[in-house]
Amino acid sequence: MEILSFKLKSKTNSNVFEVNTSKGVFLLYADVMVKRNIKKGEIEENLFDVAVKESAVLVASDLAVKYLTSATKTEKQLKDYLLKKNFEYETIKEVVEKLKKYNLLNDLNFATSYIKCNPKFSANKLKQKLSGFGVKKEVFLPLFEDFDDTEICFATAQKFLKNKVVDKKTTEKLIRHLTNKGFNFGTIKNVLNRLKIADEEE
């Protein structure tokens, strides 16, 4: 195959080049071009393929680091992001493993931080959210072994009842409200007892 020309992909990024070849346009990382002695003219196709794969990992790594510095992300979120950028699965897998090795990607840290930053969520809602972010159950379930959301439920109930007349209709609405928030029946019943509200559905 033949390399016809190359140019910077972006004026703000001197690391990535668009390389126009007889087989199409490819992205190459500057360090890889130097390492593999990539220049205009004929080049062995296998050598060029290796350079393209190496470059893909480096380009994806750069994008991944920028993506992760904006906010903590999960492994699934990063994979989805790189898939949207049209990177191949093997490239994404290599990038993910590299970032996990350097602890730049850690689902346990994400789960721990998410729970801490959402102190008003019930245990069930937190689990639902973490599952939605792609965190595996075996990662986050141990964090809930000593988790008690009774006080959270109690505070949520107090806020709901503020300036309301506590009658049967209000109680029914409160129970639905707490259920929708993810609190289980046992916790809700305990809170109703503390508030001296009878659950007439019992």
PDB file of C-alpha atoms in Angstrom:
ATOM      1  CA  MET A   1       0.000   0.000   0.000  1.00  0.00           C
ATOM      2  CA  GLU A   2       1.040   3.621  -0.403  1.00  0.00           C
ATOM      3  CA  ILE A   3       0.881   6.592   1.966  1.00  0.00           C
ATOM      4  CA  LEU A   4      -0.154   9.600  -0.105  1.00  0.00           C
ATOM      5  CA  SER A   5      -0.241  12.415   2.458  1.00  0.00           C
ATOM      6  CA  PHE A   6      -0.848  13.247   6.090  1.00  0.00           C
ATOM      7  CA  LYS A   7      -1.988  16.246   8.098  1.00  0.00           C
ATOM      8  CA  LEU A   8      -2.863  17.149  11.678  1.00  0.00           C
ATOM      9  CA  LYS A   9      -6.385  16.050  12.498  1.00  0.00           C
ATOM     10  CA  SER A  10      -6.855  19.170  14.634  1.00  0.00           C
ATOM     11  CA  LYS A  11      -4.862  22.358  15.086  1.00  0.00           C
ATOM     12  CA  THR A  12      -5.358  22.014  18.838  1.00  0.00           C
ATOM     13  CA  ASN A  13      -3.950  18.477  18.978  1.00  0.00           C
ATOM     14  CA  SER A  14      -0.475  17.828  17.603  1.00  0.00           C
ATOM     15  CA  ASN A  15      -0.571  14.139  18.528  1.00  0.00           C
ATOM     16  CA  VAL A  16      -3.012  12.788  15.961  1.00  0.00           C
ATOM     17  CA  PHE A  17      -2.582  12.793  12.179  1.00  0.00           C
ATOM     18  CA  GLU A  18      -4.998  11.953   9.390  1.00  0.00           C
ATOM     19  CA  VAL A  19      -3.080   9.723   7.015  1.00  0.00           C
ATOM     20  CA  ASN A  20      -4.373   9.437   3.455  1.00  0.00           C
ATOM     21  CA  THR A  21      -3.418   6.132   1.855  1.00  0.00           C
ATOM     22  CA  SER A  22      -4.274   4.097  -1.229  1.00  0.00           C
ATOM     23  CA  LYS A  23      -6.562   2.066   1.085  1.00  0.00           C
ATOM     24  CA  GLY A  24      -8.339   5.037   2.641  1.00  0.00           C
ATOM     25  CA  VAL A  25      -7.878   7.570   5.455  1.00  0.00           C
ATOM     26  CA  PHE A  26      -6.600   6.444   8.873  1.00  0.00           C
ATOM     27  CA  LEU A  27      -5.677   8.102  12.179  1.00  0.00           C
ATOM     28  CA  LEU A  28      -2.136   7.698  13.425  1.00  0.00           C
ATOM     29  CA  TYR A  29      -0.607   8.879  16.683  1.00  0.00           C
ATOM     30  CA  ALA A  30       2.545  10.990  16.308  1.00  0.00           C
ATOM     31  CA  ASP A  31       4.651   8.795  18.620  1.00  0.00           C
ATOM     32  CA  VAL A  32       3.624   5.694  16.671  1.00  0.00           C
ATOM     33  CA  MET A  33       4.541   7.353  13.375  1.00  0.00           C
ATOM     34  CA  VAL A  34       8.020   8.053  14.718  1.00  0.00           C
ATOM     35  CA  LYS A  35       8.353   4.590  16.278  1.00  0.00           C
ATOM     36  CA  ARG A  36       7.241   2.808  13.085  1.00  0.00           C
ATOM     37  CA  ASN A  37       8.991   5.246  10.727  1.00  0.00           C
ATOM     38  CA  ILE A  38       5.760   6.106   8.937  1.00  0.00           C
ATOM     39  CA  LYS A  39       6.318   8.406   5.965  1.00  0.00           C
ATOM     40  CA  LYS A  40       5.074   9.054   2.448  1.00  0.00           C
ATOM     41  CA  GLY A  41       5.506   6.315  -0.101  1.00  0.00           C
ATOM     42  CA  GLU A  42       5.155   2.548  -0.149  1.00  0.00           C
ATOM     43  CA  ILE A  43       4.765   0.734   3.153  1.00  0.00           C
ATOM     44  CA  GLU A  44       4.216  -2.870   4.144  1.00  0.00           C
ATOM     45  CA  GLU A  45       0.508  -3.307   4.860  1.00  0.00           C
ATOM     46  CA  ASN A  46       1.022  -5.445   7.983  1.00  0.00           C
ATOM     47  CA  LEU A  47       3.310  -2.814   9.490  1.00  0.00           C
ATOM     48  CA  PHE A  48       0.775  -0.092   8.782  1.00  0.00           C
ATOM     49  CA  ASP A  49      -2.027  -2.165  10.359  1.00  0.00           C
ATOM     50  CA  VAL A  50       0.019  -2.515  13.541  1.00  0.00           C
ATOM     51  CA  ALA A  51       0.583   1.245  13.609  1.00  0.00           C
ATOM     52  CA  VAL A  52      -3.148   1.873  13.172  1.00  0.00           C
ATOM     53  CA  LYS A  53      -4.027  -0.449  16.066  1.00  0.00           C
ATOM     54  CA  GLU A  54      -1.401   1.066  18.349  1.00  0.00           C
ATOM     55  CA  SER A  55      -2.613   4.530  17.457  1.00  0.00           C
ATOM     56  CA  ALA A  56      -6.251   3.612  18.129  1.00  0.00           C
ATOM     57  CA  VAL A  57      -5.378   2.601  21.693  1.00  0.00           C
ATOM     58  CA  LEU A  58      -3.491   5.853  22.310  1.00  0.00           C
ATOM     59  CA  VAL A  59      -6.197   8.047  20.763  1.00  0.00           C
ATOM     60  CA  ALA A  60      -8.903   6.222  22.727  1.00  0.00           C
ATOM     61  CA  SER A  61      -6.833   6.534  25.902  1.00  0.00           C
ATOM     62  CA  ASP A  62      -6.536  10.298  25.450  1.00  0.00           C
ATOM     63  CA  LEU A  63     -10.287  10.644  24.949  1.00  0.00           C
ATOM     64  CA  ALA A  64     -11.001   8.340  27.892  1.00  0.00           C
ATOM     65  CA  VAL A  65      -8.820  10.331  30.279  1.00  0.00           C
ATOM     66  CA  LYS A  66     -10.499  13.593  29.247  1.00  0.00           C
ATOM     67  CA  TYR A  67     -13.910  11.957  29.684  1.00  0.00           C
ATOM     68  CA  LEU A  68     -13.004  10.678  33.154  1.00  0.00           C
ATOM     69  CA  THR A  69     -11.572  13.984  34.372  1.00  0.00           C
ATOM     70  CA  SER A  70     -14.895  15.771  33.897  1.00  0.00           C
ATOM     71  CA  ALA A  71     -16.600  13.482  36.434  1.00  0.00           C
ATOM     72  CA  THR A  72     -16.236   9.991  37.876  1.00  0.00           C
ATOM     73  CA  LYS A  73     -17.566   7.383  35.459  1.00  0.00           C
ATOM     74  CA  THR A  74     -18.218   3.660  35.499  1.00  0.00           C
ATOM     75  CA  GLU A  75     -16.622   1.052  33.285  1.00  0.00           C
ATOM     76  CA  LYS A  76     -19.871   0.687  31.331  1.00  0.00           C
ATOM     77  CA  GLN A  77     -20.211   4.444  30.816  1.00  0.00           C
ATOM     78  CA  LEU A  78     -16.684   4.641  29.433  1.00  0.00           C
ATOM     79  CA  LYS A  79     -17.225   1.659  27.141  1.00  0.00           C
ATOM     80  CA  ASP A  80     -20.444   3.184  25.803  1.00  0.00           C
ATOM     81  CA  TYR A  81     -18.682   6.506  25.245  1.00  0.00           C
ATOM     82  CA  LEU A  82     -15.837   4.928  23.274  1.00  0.00           C
ATOM     83  CA  LEU A  83     -18.255   2.780  21.274  1.00  0.00           C
ATOM     84  CA  LYS A  84     -20.028   5.951  20.187  1.00  0.00           C
ATOM     85  CA  LYS A  85     -16.638   7.222  19.030  1.00  0.00           C
ATOM     86  CA  ASN A  86     -16.479   4.149  16.770  1.00  0.00           C
ATOM     87  CA  PHE A  87     -13.540   2.417  18.431  1.00  0.00           C
ATOM     88  CA  GLU A  88     -13.363  -1.357  18.049  1.00  0.00           C
ATOM     89  CA  TYR A  89     -14.145  -3.641  20.976  1.00  0.00           C
ATOM     90  CA  GLU A  90     -10.562  -4.908  21.337  1.00  0.00           C
ATOM     91  CA  THR A  91      -9.253  -1.330  21.477  1.00  0.00           C
ATOM     92  CA  ILE A  92     -11.806  -0.387  24.127  1.00  0.00           C
ATOM     93  CA  LYS A  93     -10.993  -3.493  26.154  1.00  0.00           C
ATOM     94  CA  GLU A  94      -7.281  -2.640  26.156  1.00  0.00           C
ATOM     95  CA  VAL A  95      -7.943   0.960  27.179  1.00  0.00           C
ATOM     96  CA  VAL A  96     -10.291  -0.082  29.991  1.00  0.00           C
ATOM     97  CA  GLU A  97      -7.792  -2.575  31.406  1.00  0.00           C
ATOM     98  CA  LYS A  98      -5.014   0.018  31.282  1.00  0.00           C
ATOM     99  CA  LEU A  99      -7.112   2.624  33.109  1.00  0.00           C
ATOM    100  CA  LYS A 100      -8.211   0.084  35.722  1.00  0.00           C
ATOM    101  CA  LYS A 101      -4.576  -0.851  36.296  1.00  0.00           C
ATOM    102  CA  TYR A 102      -3.769   2.769  37.138  1.00  0.00           C
ATOM    103  CA  ASN A 103      -6.966   3.074  39.216  1.00  0.00           C
ATOM    104  CA  LEU A 104      -8.359   5.762  36.930  1.00  0.00           C
ATOM    105  CA  LEU A 105     -11.426   3.567  36.425  1.00  0.00           C
ATOM    106  CA  ASN A 106     -12.848   1.891  39.524  1.00  0.00           C
ATOM    107  CA  ASP A 107     -16.502   0.920  39.871  1.00  0.00           C
ATOM    108  CA  LEU A 108     -16.184   0.319  43.619  1.00  0.00           C
ATOM    109  CA  ASN A 109     -14.900   3.861  44.121  1.00  0.00           C
ATOM    110  CA  PHE A 110     -17.722   5.152  41.915  1.00  0.00           C
ATOM    111  CA  ALA A 111     -20.366   3.286  43.956  1.00  0.00           C
ATOM    112  CA  THR A 112     -18.908   4.424  47.268  1.00  0.00           C
ATOM    113  CA  SER A 113     -18.827   8.026  46.125  1.00  0.00           C
ATOM    114  CA  TYR A 114     -22.339   7.889  44.645  1.00  0.00           C
ATOM    115  CA  ILE A 115     -23.821   6.574  47.894  1.00  0.00           C
ATOM    116  CA  LYS A 116     -22.015   9.257  49.891  1.00  0.00           C
ATOM    117  CA  CYS A 117     -23.155  12.041  47.541  1.00  0.00           C
ATOM    118  CA  ASN A 118     -26.819  10.988  47.673  1.00  0.00           C
ATOM    119  CA  PRO A 119     -27.618  10.765  51.389  1.00  0.00           C
ATOM    120  CA  LYS A 120     -31.367  11.208  50.834  1.00  0.00           C
ATOM    121  CA  PHE A 121     -31.791   8.124  48.628  1.00  0.00           C
ATOM    122  CA  SER A 122     -33.180   4.846  49.943  1.00  0.00           C
ATOM    123  CA  ALA A 123     -31.079   1.699  49.725  1.00  0.00           C
ATOM    124  CA  ASN A 124     -33.278   0.317  46.948  1.00  0.00           C
ATOM    125  CA  LYS A 125     -33.080   3.515  44.923  1.00  0.00           C
ATOM    126  CA  LEU A 126     -29.297   3.618  45.283  1.00  0.00           C
ATOM    127  CA  LYS A 127     -29.031   0.014  44.124  1.00  0.00           C
ATOM    128  CA  GLN A 128     -31.309   0.754  41.169  1.00  0.00           C
ATOM    129  CA  LYS A 129     -29.253   3.798  40.182  1.00  0.00           C
ATOM    130  CA  LEU A 130     -25.941   1.950  40.474  1.00  0.00           C
ATOM    131  CA  SER A 131     -27.269  -0.908  38.348  1.00  0.00           C
ATOM    132  CA  GLY A 132     -28.366   1.662  35.769  1.00  0.00           C
ATOM    133  CA  PHE A 133     -24.825   3.041  35.675  1.00  0.00           C
ATOM    134  CA  GLY A 134     -23.574  -0.454  34.914  1.00  0.00           C
ATOM    135  CA  VAL A 135     -22.027  -1.255  38.283  1.00  0.00           C
ATOM    136  CA  LYS A 136     -22.249  -5.005  38.927  1.00  0.00           C
ATOM    137  CA  LYS A 137     -24.166  -6.241  41.976  1.00  0.00           C
ATOM    138  CA  GLU A 138     -21.172  -8.085  43.355  1.00  0.00           C
ATOM    139  CA  VAL A 139     -19.364  -4.737  43.452  1.00  0.00           C
ATOM    140  CA  PHE A 140     -21.975  -2.609  45.236  1.00  0.00           C
ATOM    141  CA  LEU A 141     -23.973  -5.063  47.383  1.00  0.00           C
ATOM    142  CA  PRO A 142     -21.247  -5.352  50.075  1.00  0.00           C
ATOM    143  CA  LEU A 143     -21.574  -1.579  50.594  1.00  0.00           C
ATOM    144  CA  PHE A 144     -25.138  -2.117  51.832  1.00  0.00           C
ATOM    145  CA  GLU A 145     -24.436  -4.809  54.430  1.00  0.00           C
ATOM    146  CA  ASP A 146     -24.680  -2.285  57.285  1.00  0.00           C
ATOM    147  CA  PHE A 147     -26.764   0.297  55.432  1.00  0.00           C
ATOM    148  CA  ASP A 148     -29.873   1.446  57.315  1.00  0.00           C
ATOM    149  CA  ASP A 149     -32.147   3.908  55.550  1.00  0.00           C
ATOM    150  CA  THR A 150     -34.665   4.235  58.388  1.00  0.00           C
ATOM    151  CA  GLU A 151     -33.577   7.773  59.293  1.00  0.00           C
ATOM    152  CA  ILE A 152     -33.626   8.762  55.626  1.00  0.00           C
ATOM    153  CA  CYS A 153     -37.172   7.424  55.354  1.00  0.00           C
ATOM    154  CA  PHE A 154     -38.176   9.244  58.540  1.00  0.00           C
ATOM    155  CA  ALA A 155     -36.808  12.581  57.272  1.00  0.00           C
ATOM    156  CA  THR A 156     -38.505  12.045  53.901  1.00  0.00           C
ATOM    157  CA  ALA A 157     -41.826  11.398  55.639  1.00  0.00           C
ATOM    158  CA  GLN A 158     -41.501  14.482  57.840  1.00  0.00           C
ATOM    159  CA  LYS A 159     -40.798  16.640  54.817  1.00  0.00           C
ATOM    160  CA  PHE A 160     -43.830  15.215  52.996  1.00  0.00           C
ATOM    161  CA  LEU A 161     -46.138  15.787  55.968  1.00  0.00           C
ATOM    162  CA  LYS A 162     -45.039  19.351  56.634  1.00  0.00           C
ATOM    163  CA  ASN A 163     -48.077  21.665  56.879  1.00  0.00           C
ATOM    164  CA  LYS A 164     -50.437  18.780  56.035  1.00  0.00           C
ATOM    165  CA  VAL A 165     -53.373  17.448  58.019  1.00  0.00           C
ATOM    166  CA  VAL A 166     -52.602  13.810  58.777  1.00  0.00           C
ATOM    167  CA  ASP A 167     -55.738  11.898  57.843  1.00  0.00           C
ATOM    168  CA  LYS A 168     -56.393   8.620  56.038  1.00  0.00           C
ATOM    169  CA  LYS A 169     -55.967  10.153  52.577  1.00  0.00           C
ATOM    170  CA  THR A 170     -52.696  11.856  53.511  1.00  0.00           C
ATOM    171  CA  THR A 171     -51.405   8.651  55.073  1.00  0.00           C
ATOM    172  CA  GLU A 172     -52.160   6.711  51.897  1.00  0.00           C
ATOM    173  CA  LYS A 173     -50.343   9.346  49.838  1.00  0.00           C
ATOM    174  CA  LEU A 174     -47.407   9.229  52.245  1.00  0.00           C
ATOM    175  CA  ILE A 175     -47.110   5.457  51.939  1.00  0.00           C
ATOM    176  CA  ARG A 176     -47.196   5.672  48.136  1.00  0.00           C
ATOM    177  CA  HIS A 177     -44.632   8.474  48.243  1.00  0.00           C
ATOM    178  CA  LEU A 178     -42.233   6.474  50.409  1.00  0.00           C
ATOM    179  CA  THR A 179     -42.779   3.334  48.347  1.00  0.00           C
ATOM    180  CA  ASN A 180     -41.983   5.244  45.157  1.00  0.00           C
ATOM    181  CA  LYS A 181     -38.806   6.482  46.825  1.00  0.00           C
ATOM    182  CA  GLY A 182     -37.734   2.851  47.177  1.00  0.00           C
ATOM    183  CA  PHE A 183     -38.228   2.312  50.907  1.00  0.00           C
ATOM    184  CA  ASN A 184     -39.360  -1.197  51.821  1.00  0.00           C
ATOM    185  CA  PHE A 185     -42.565  -1.960  53.736  1.00  0.00           C
ATOM    186  CA  GLY A 186     -40.817  -2.800  57.014  1.00  0.00           C
ATOM    187  CA  THR A 187     -38.979   0.519  57.078  1.00  0.00           C
ATOM    188  CA  ILE A 188     -42.141   2.460  56.185  1.00  0.00           C
ATOM    189  CA  LYS A 189     -44.099   0.705  58.930  1.00  0.00           C
ATOM    190  CA  ASN A 190     -41.428   1.581  61.505  1.00  0.00           C
ATOM    191  CA  VAL A 191     -41.526   5.214  60.416  1.00  0.00           C
ATOM    192  CA  LEU A 192     -45.325   5.343  60.625  1.00  0.00           C
ATOM    193  CA  ASN A 193     -45.088   3.989  64.172  1.00  0.00           C
ATOM    194  CA  ARG A 194     -42.513   6.622  65.133  1.00  0.00           C
ATOM    195  CA  LEU A 195     -44.789   9.304  63.720  1.00  0.00           C
ATOM    196  CA  LYS A 196     -47.714   7.702  65.568  1.00  0.00           C
ATOM    197  CA  ILE A 197     -49.591   7.196  62.295  1.00  0.00           C
ATOM    198  CA  ALA A 198     -51.666   4.062  61.907  1.00  0.00           C
ATOM    199  CA  ASP A 199     -51.590   2.216  58.586  1.00  0.00           C
ATOM    200  CA  GLU A 200     -55.247   1.479  58.115  1.00  0.00           C
ATOM    201  CA  GLU A 201     -54.480  -0.984  55.340  1.00  0.00           C
ATOM    202  CA  GLU A 202     -52.962  -3.412  57.853  1.00  0.00           C
TER     203      GLU A 202
END
